[in-house]
mmCIF file of C-alpha atoms and ligand atoms in Angstrom:
data_model
loop_
_atom_site.group_PDB
_atom_site.id
_atom_site.type_symbol
_atom_site.label_atom_id
_atom_site.label_comp_id
_atom_site.label_asym_id
_atom_site.label_seq_id
_atom_site.Cartn_x
_atom_site.Cartn_y
_atom_site.Cartn_z
ATOM 1 C CA MET A 1 0.000 0.000 0.000
ATOM 2 C CA SER A 2 1.056 3.579 -0.569
ATOM 3 C CA ILE A 3 -0.747 6.909 -0.341
ATOM 4 C CA PHE A 4 -1.248 6.642 -4.109
ATOM 5 C CA ASP A 5 -3.575 3.683 -3.569
ATOM 6 C CA THR A 6 -6.070 5.831 -1.652
ATOM 7 C CA GLU A 7 -9.233 6.746 -3.534
ATOM 8 C CA VAL A 8 -8.834 10.430 -2.743
ATOM 9 C CA MET A 9 -5.311 10.586 -4.179
ATOM 10 C CA LYS A 10 -6.377 8.662 -7.281
ATOM 11 C CA GLY A 11 -9.354 10.993 -7.804
ATOM 12 C CA TYR A 12 -7.333 14.176 -7.341
ATOM 13 C CA ILE A 13 -4.526 13.119 -9.697
ATOM 14 C CA ARG A 14 -6.966 11.862 -12.308
ATOM 15 C CA MET A 15 -8.852 15.181 -12.320
ATOM 16 C CA GLY A 16 -5.665 17.236 -12.586
ATOM 17 C CA ASN A 17 -4.401 15.057 -15.392
ATOM 18 C CA GLU A 18 -7.688 15.383 -17.279
ATOM 19 C CA GLY A 19 -7.269 19.177 -17.086
ATOM 20 C CA TRP A 20 -3.715 18.844 -18.402
ATOM 21 C CA LYS A 21 -4.966 16.703 -21.309
ATOM 22 C CA GLN A 22 -7.539 19.405 -22.159
ATOM 23 C CA GLY A 23 -4.715 21.928 -22.621
ATOM 24 C CA TRP A 24 -5.855 24.082 -19.697
ATOM 25 C CA HIS A 25 -2.527 24.015 -17.813
ATOM 26 C CA GLU A 26 0.371 25.372 -19.832
ATOM 27 C CA ARG A 27 3.611 25.418 -17.842
ATOM 28 C CA ASN A 28 2.613 25.961 -14.173
ATOM 29 C CA GLY A 29 -0.804 27.416 -15.049
ATOM 30 C CA GLY A 30 -3.778 26.655 -12.847
ATOM 31 C CA ASN A 31 -4.283 25.133 -9.413
ATOM 32 C CA LEU A 32 -6.520 22.609 -7.658
ATOM 33 C CA THR A 33 -7.422 22.291 -3.998
ATOM 34 C CA TYR A 34 -9.625 19.750 -2.243
ATOM 35 C CA ARG A 35 -11.010 19.895 1.313
ATOM 36 C CA MET A 36 -10.585 16.334 2.546
ATOM 37 C CA LYS A 37 -13.223 14.310 4.377
ATOM 38 C CA ALA A 38 -12.209 13.037 7.841
ATOM 39 C CA SER A 39 -12.105 9.446 6.555
ATOM 40 C CA GLU A 40 -9.827 10.488 3.673
ATOM 41 C CA VAL A 41 -7.444 12.206 6.103
ATOM 42 C CA GLU A 42 -7.294 8.959 8.088
ATOM 43 C CA ASP A 43 -6.582 6.970 4.895
ATOM 44 C CA CYS A 44 -3.606 9.259 4.179
ATOM 45 C CA ARG A 45 -2.353 9.864 7.736
ATOM 46 C CA PRO A 46 -0.032 6.810 7.862
ATOM 47 C CA TYR A 47 2.011 8.479 5.114
ATOM 48 C CA PHE A 48 2.265 11.943 6.708
ATOM 49 C CA TYR A 49 5.737 13.193 7.653
ATOM 50 C CA ASP A 50 6.786 15.040 10.781
ATOM 51 C CA HIS A 51 4.913 18.245 10.400
ATOM 52 C CA GLY A 52 6.491 21.230 8.709
ATOM 53 C CA ALA A 53 6.502 24.642 10.392
ATOM 54 C CA TRP A 54 3.294 26.658 10.614
ATOM 55 C CA VAL A 55 3.106 29.340 7.916
ATOM 56 C CA SER A 56 0.861 32.366 8.370
ATOM 57 C CA LEU A 57 -1.987 32.660 5.877
ATOM 58 C CA GLY A 58 -2.154 36.446 6.282
ATOM 59 C CA MET A 59 -5.896 36.078 6.954
ATOM 60 C CA THR A 60 -8.240 34.049 9.120
ATOM 61 C CA VAL A 61 -10.590 31.409 7.753
ATOM 62 C CA GLU A 62 -12.249 30.376 10.997
ATOM 63 C CA ASN A 63 -14.580 27.760 9.570
ATOM 64 C CA LEU A 64 -11.625 25.943 7.975
ATOM 65 C CA ALA A 65 -9.748 25.485 11.268
ATOM 66 C CA GLY A 66 -8.446 21.920 11.557
ATOM 67 C CA GLU A 67 -9.265 21.050 7.942
ATOM 68 C CA TYR A 68 -6.839 19.289 5.600
ATOM 69 C CA PHE A 69 -6.429 20.375 1.976
ATOM 70 C CA MET A 70 -4.827 18.680 -0.984
ATOM 71 C CA THR A 71 -3.175 21.357 -3.106
ATOM 72 C CA THR A 72 -1.032 21.744 -6.173
ATOM 73 C CA GLY A 73 2.306 23.479 -5.564
ATOM 74 C CA THR A 74 3.464 26.907 -6.547
ATOM 75 C CA GLY A 75 5.542 26.740 -9.732
ATOM 76 C CA LYS A 76 4.529 23.084 -10.236
ATOM 77 C CA PHE A 77 3.259 21.713 -13.537
ATOM 78 C CA PHE A 78 -0.050 19.811 -13.839
ATOM 79 C CA GLN A 79 1.622 17.534 -16.405
ATOM 80 C CA ASN A 80 3.783 16.205 -13.543
ATOM 81 C CA LEU A 81 0.863 15.184 -11.318
ATOM 82 C CA VAL A 82 1.105 11.635 -12.681
ATOM 83 C CA VAL A 83 4.894 11.657 -13.158
ATOM 84 C CA SER A 84 6.029 12.875 -9.726
ATOM 85 C CA PRO A 85 2.966 13.529 -7.587
ATOM 86 C CA GLU A 86 4.989 13.759 -4.362
ATOM 87 C CA LEU A 87 6.674 16.843 -5.853
ATOM 88 C CA ALA A 88 3.721 18.372 -7.702
ATOM 89 C CA LEU A 89 1.137 18.271 -4.906
ATOM 90 C CA GLY A 90 0.874 18.232 -1.147
ATOM 91 C CA ILE A 91 -1.459 18.011 1.813
ATOM 92 C CA ALA A 92 -1.717 21.032 4.125
ATOM 93 C CA GLU A 93 -3.320 21.173 7.576
ATOM 94 C CA ILE A 94 -4.962 24.394 8.790
ATOM 95 C CA ASN A 95 -4.328 25.314 12.448
ATOM 96 C CA ASP A 96 -6.988 25.604 15.138
ATOM 97 C CA LYS A 97 -7.336 29.368 14.667
ATOM 98 C CA GLY A 98 -7.675 29.166 10.890
ATOM 99 C CA ASP A 99 -4.813 31.607 10.317
ATOM 100 C CA ALA A 100 -1.874 29.345 9.417
ATOM 101 C CA TYR A 101 -1.102 26.099 7.593
ATOM 102 C CA ARG A 102 1.617 23.450 7.662
ATOM 103 C CA LEU A 103 2.467 20.777 5.143
ATOM 104 C CA VAL A 104 2.006 17.193 6.297
ATOM 105 C CA TRP A 105 2.663 15.320 3.053
ATOM 106 C CA GLY A 106 4.215 15.924 -0.375
ATOM 107 C CA LEU A 107 5.520 19.068 -2.059
ATOM 108 C CA ASN A 108 9.066 17.790 -1.989
ATOM 109 C CA ASP A 109 8.946 16.696 1.664
ATOM 110 C CA GLY A 110 7.580 20.089 2.622
ATOM 111 C CA LYS A 111 10.392 22.056 1.030
ATOM 112 C CA ASP A 112 8.027 23.654 -1.514
ATOM 113 C CA ARG A 113 4.891 25.767 -1.110
ATOM 114 C CA PRO A 114 1.204 25.362 -1.951
ATOM 115 C CA THR A 115 -0.181 27.158 -5.013
ATOM 116 C CA SER A 116 0.279 30.920 -5.263
ATOM 117 C CA GLU A 117 -3.527 31.097 -5.295
ATOM 118 C CA PHE A 118 -3.804 29.332 -1.909
ATOM 119 C CA PRO A 119 -5.363 32.460 -0.271
ATOM 120 C CA SER A 120 -7.970 32.642 -3.067
ATOM 121 C CA HIS A 121 -8.688 28.957 -2.740
ATOM 122 C CA LEU A 122 -9.068 29.017 1.037
ATOM 123 C CA LEU A 123 -11.282 32.112 1.112
ATOM 124 C CA ASN A 124 -13.481 30.494 -1.509
ATOM 125 C CA HIS A 125 -13.558 27.175 0.340
ATOM 126 C CA SER A 126 -14.592 29.124 3.422
ATOM 127 C CA VAL A 127 -17.474 30.844 1.644
ATOM 128 C CA LYS A 128 -18.600 27.655 -0.069
ATOM 129 C CA LYS A 129 -18.422 25.545 3.101
ATOM 130 C CA ALA A 130 -20.501 28.134 4.971
ATOM 131 C CA ALA A 131 -23.138 28.076 2.217
ATOM 132 C CA ASN A 132 -23.097 24.311 1.672
ATOM 133 C CA PRO A 133 -20.711 21.928 3.476
ATOM 134 C CA ASP A 134 -20.882 19.499 0.543
ATOM 135 C CA TYR A 135 -18.610 21.819 -1.485
ATOM 136 C CA ARG A 136 -15.038 20.527 -1.379
ATOM 137 C CA VAL A 137 -13.276 21.386 -4.634
ATOM 138 C CA ILE A 138 -11.881 24.671 -5.954
ATOM 139 C CA TYR A 139 -10.327 24.534 -9.424
ATOM 140 C CA HIS A 140 -8.575 27.181 -11.470
ATOM 141 C CA CYS A 141 -7.330 26.816 -15.049
ATOM 142 C CA HIS A 142 -6.497 28.752 -18.207
ATOM 143 C CA PRO A 143 -8.834 27.527 -20.990
ATOM 144 C CA VAL A 144 -8.512 29.137 -24.431
ATOM 145 C CA GLY A 145 -12.166 29.761 -25.244
ATOM 146 C CA VAL A 146 -13.280 31.600 -22.137
ATOM 147 C CA ILE A 147 -10.100 33.684 -22.019
ATOM 148 C CA ALA A 148 -10.652 34.683 -25.665
ATOM 149 C CA LEU A 149 -14.237 35.733 -24.905
ATOM 150 C CA THR A 150 -12.994 38.166 -22.242
ATOM 151 C CA PHE A 151 -11.512 40.264 -25.070
ATOM 152 C CA ILE A 152 -14.641 40.556 -27.175
ATOM 153 C CA LEU A 153 -17.627 40.478 -24.807
ATOM 154 C CA PRO A 154 -18.380 43.182 -22.236
ATOM 155 C CA LEU A 155 -17.141 42.026 -18.812
ATOM 156 C CA ASP A 156 -20.649 41.704 -17.474
ATOM 157 C CA ASN A 157 -22.182 38.785 -15.541
ATOM 158 C CA LYS A 158 -25.419 38.854 -17.530
ATOM 159 C CA VAL A 159 -23.761 39.067 -20.955
ATOM 160 C CA PHE A 160 -21.411 36.150 -20.228
ATOM 161 C CA SER A 161 -24.057 34.026 -18.531
ATOM 162 C CA ARG A 162 -26.447 34.424 -21.452
ATOM 163 C CA ALA A 163 -23.747 33.849 -24.066
ATOM 164 C CA LEU A 164 -22.858 30.544 -22.372
ATOM 165 C CA TRP A 165 -26.407 29.435 -21.482
ATOM 166 C CA CYS A 166 -27.808 30.162 -24.934
ATOM 167 C CA THR A 167 -25.050 28.350 -26.834
ATOM 168 C CA MET A 168 -25.507 24.813 -25.521
ATOM 169 C CA THR A 169 -28.776 23.641 -24.083
ATOM 170 C CA GLU A 170 -27.506 21.830 -20.969
ATOM 171 C CA CYS A 171 -25.574 24.887 -19.729
ATOM 172 C CA PRO A 172 -28.493 26.421 -17.804
ATOM 173 C CA ILE A 173 -28.980 23.058 -16.071
ATOM 174 C CA ILE A 174 -25.316 22.731 -15.118
ATOM 175 C CA PHE A 175 -24.802 26.337 -13.958
ATOM 176 C CA PRO A 176 -28.296 27.733 -13.326
ATOM 177 C CA HIS A 177 -26.926 30.706 -11.373
ATOM 178 C CA GLY A 178 -24.817 31.768 -14.347
ATOM 179 C CA VAL A 179 -21.256 33.024 -14.074
ATOM 180 C CA ALA A 180 -19.543 36.004 -12.468
ATOM 181 C CA VAL A 181 -17.004 37.994 -14.470
ATOM 182 C CA ILE A 182 -14.145 39.818 -12.793
ATOM 183 C CA PRO A 183 -12.121 42.454 -14.665
ATOM 184 C CA TRP A 184 -8.362 41.998 -14.908
ATOM 185 C CA MET A 185 -6.743 41.790 -11.488
ATOM 186 C CA MET A 186 -3.276 40.904 -10.234
ATOM 187 C CA PRO A 187 -3.154 37.113 -9.787
ATOM 188 C CA GLY A 188 -2.015 35.419 -6.603
ATOM 189 C CA GLY A 189 -2.979 38.027 -4.033
ATOM 190 C CA LEU A 190 -5.567 38.644 -1.366
ATOM 191 C CA ASP A 191 -7.371 41.289 -3.474
ATOM 192 C CA ILE A 192 -8.403 38.847 -6.213
ATOM 193 C CA ALA A 193 -9.202 36.319 -3.465
ATOM 194 C CA LYS A 194 -11.609 38.729 -1.764
ATOM 195 C CA VAL A 195 -13.353 39.846 -4.942
ATOM 196 C CA THR A 196 -13.772 36.250 -6.136
ATOM 197 C CA SER A 197 -15.050 34.959 -2.814
ATOM 198 C CA GLY A 198 -17.536 37.855 -2.763
ATOM 199 C CA TYR A 199 -19.144 36.248 -5.807
ATOM 200 C CA MET A 200 -18.784 32.644 -4.679
ATOM 201 C CA SER A 201 -21.648 32.788 -2.196
ATOM 202 C CA GLU A 202 -23.903 33.131 -5.239
ATOM 203 C CA PHE A 203 -21.970 31.563 -8.129
ATOM 204 C CA ASP A 204 -19.992 28.366 -8.749
ATOM 205 C CA VAL A 205 -18.065 29.915 -11.641
ATOM 206 C CA ALA A 206 -15.984 33.092 -11.705
ATOM 207 C CA ILE A 207 -14.248 34.195 -14.903
ATOM 208 C CA TRP A 208 -11.036 36.152 -14.458
ATOM 209 C CA ALA A 209 -10.658 38.410 -17.511
ATOM 210 C CA HIS A 210 -7.599 37.633 -19.670
ATOM 211 C CA HIS A 211 -6.606 34.945 -17.190
ATOM 212 C CA GLY A 212 -8.938 31.971 -16.755
ATOM 213 C CA ILE A 213 -11.757 30.372 -14.789
ATOM 214 C CA PHE A 214 -12.175 29.714 -11.090
ATOM 215 C CA CYS A 215 -14.868 27.229 -10.147
ATOM 216 C CA ALA A 216 -16.233 25.330 -7.177
ATOM 217 C CA GLY A 217 -17.968 21.992 -6.779
ATOM 218 C CA THR A 218 -18.854 19.123 -4.493
ATOM 219 C CA ASP A 219 -16.546 16.461 -5.919
ATOM 220 C CA PHE A 220 -13.855 15.970 -8.566
ATOM 221 C CA ASP A 221 -16.186 14.814 -11.348
ATOM 222 C CA ASN A 222 -18.781 17.544 -10.893
ATOM 223 C CA THR A 223 -16.205 20.310 -10.663
ATOM 224 C CA PHE A 224 -14.289 19.096 -13.694
ATOM 225 C CA GLY A 225 -17.560 18.653 -15.574
ATOM 226 C CA LEU A 226 -18.607 22.207 -14.729
ATOM 227 C CA MET A 227 -15.313 23.615 -16.021
ATOM 228 C CA HIS A 228 -15.541 21.452 -19.128
ATOM 229 C CA THR A 229 -19.090 22.563 -19.870
ATOM 230 C CA VAL A 230 -18.356 26.281 -19.471
ATOM 231 C CA GLU A 231 -15.318 26.040 -21.713
ATOM 232 C CA LYS A 232 -17.058 23.902 -24.340
ATOM 233 C CA SER A 233 -19.856 26.449 -24.611
ATOM 234 C CA ALA A 234 -17.266 29.222 -25.019
ATOM 235 C CA GLN A 235 -15.584 27.214 -27.800
ATOM 236 C CA ILE A 236 -18.895 26.794 -29.633
ATOM 237 C CA TYR A 237 -19.641 30.513 -29.242
ATOM 238 C CA LEU A 238 -16.249 31.372 -30.749
ATOM 239 C CA ASN A 239 -16.760 28.906 -33.587
ATOM 240 C CA ILE A 240 -20.046 30.601 -34.419
ATOM 241 C CA LEU A 241 -18.275 33.976 -34.530
ATOM 242 C CA HIS A 242 -15.432 32.539 -36.621
ATOM 243 C CA SER A 243 -17.910 31.195 -39.178
ATOM 244 C CA GLY A 244 -18.817 34.783 -40.066
ATOM 245 C CA LYS A 245 -22.385 33.654 -40.778
ATOM 246 C CA PRO A 246 -25.372 35.488 -39.331
ATOM 247 C CA ILE A 247 -27.080 33.766 -36.378
ATOM 248 C CA LEU A 248 -30.457 32.568 -37.648
ATOM 249 C CA GLN A 249 -31.738 30.973 -34.421
ATOM 250 C CA THR A 250 -30.674 30.526 -30.807
ATOM 251 C CA ILE A 251 -31.921 29.328 -27.411
ATOM 252 C CA THR A 252 -34.563 31.889 -26.456
ATOM 253 C CA ASP A 253 -35.753 32.933 -22.993
ATOM 254 C CA GLU A 254 -38.865 30.903 -23.678
ATOM 255 C CA TYR A 255 -36.700 27.805 -24.077
ATOM 256 C CA LEU A 256 -34.699 28.679 -20.949
ATOM 257 C CA LEU A 257 -37.920 28.919 -18.934
ATOM 258 C CA ALA A 258 -39.119 25.609 -20.380
ATOM 259 C CA ILE A 259 -35.828 23.976 -19.330
ATOM 260 C CA GLU A 260 -36.197 25.480 -15.849
ATOM 261 C CA LYS A 261 -39.638 23.942 -15.492
ATOM 262 C CA ASP A 262 -38.828 20.569 -16.987
ATOM 263 C CA PHE A 263 -35.550 20.043 -15.124
ATOM 264 C CA LYS A 264 -36.874 21.588 -11.888
ATOM 265 C CA ILE A 265 -33.938 23.973 -11.556
ATOM 266 C CA THR A 266 -33.956 27.599 -10.404
ATOM 267 C CA LEU A 267 -32.423 29.875 -12.983
ATOM 268 C CA ASN A 268 -31.010 33.253 -12.072
ATOM 269 C CA HIS A 269 -33.873 35.379 -13.442
ATOM 270 C CA GLU A 270 -31.713 38.530 -13.383
ATOM 271 C CA PHE A 271 -30.091 37.125 -16.500
ATOM 272 C CA LEU A 272 -33.321 36.611 -18.425
ATOM 273 C CA GLY A 273 -34.736 39.200 -20.792
HETATM 274 O O1 2HA B 1 0.405 29.838 -12.260
HETATM 275 O O2 2HA B 1 -2.540 29.973 -12.618
HETATM 276 O O3 2HA B 1 -3.188 32.136 -11.299
HETATM 277 C C1 2HA B 1 -0.616 29.500 -11.417
HETATM 278 C C2 2HA B 1 -1.781 30.330 -11.778
HETATM 279 C C3 2HA B 1 -1.954 31.591 -11.052
HETATM 280 ZN ZN1 ZN B 2 -3.967 31.356 -13.261
#
């Protein structure tokens, strides 16, 4: 047995590798964190090392005190998740005040650091856990289609939500609240973390203009599937524009309302009309 035989490790690495295969993680682009279940921590605990030193988070995430997170490493490449996972990812424990972390497994025996977006991830985990404790995954990547759209569509939640909903019919079912769009901000800091988490109480998807997507979900498959769906819709939208042909028909509000009724979902009505 090794830590790589645990279901949680297999699921995390598989998801990260799927993102790599999609082309969403050039060089060290993107990051993935997962708030572990107590049973998953116990599965991995036999492989933990003597704890590293506590490192201040520069903020307090009270409701994450005592939690364990799997995280990609700063400067690490998603393509190496399957090649050298003990270098590319780690497990971090949050202290009992929720203001510091220490590495307990991986990331080069604790010599390396969690993702540069760790503050963003933790603030968003905090908001999501408060709203719904089933949320465990925060995923950030750099997909071509959505990034391209942030150059040609107004950076407006309604415009982006409608563009994505009305391009592929299952989109409103998969992200009924729509998406939030955040103008260009400096990556890796507390400012982008705060703005993004401000939206995350309402949305599962935040688009960072000229940078990528940040999304939240309950498990690896659902979160990956959400990212995949948003990006696929963006790709179709761009293909329509590339064709240069006039749009003759689309998914209307009438259709959106019919989907809402049939699939028993609650659409964000601010984005209708
Ligand atoms: O390089 O994607 O946003 C990691 C990132 C930072
Ligand atoms: Zn990024």
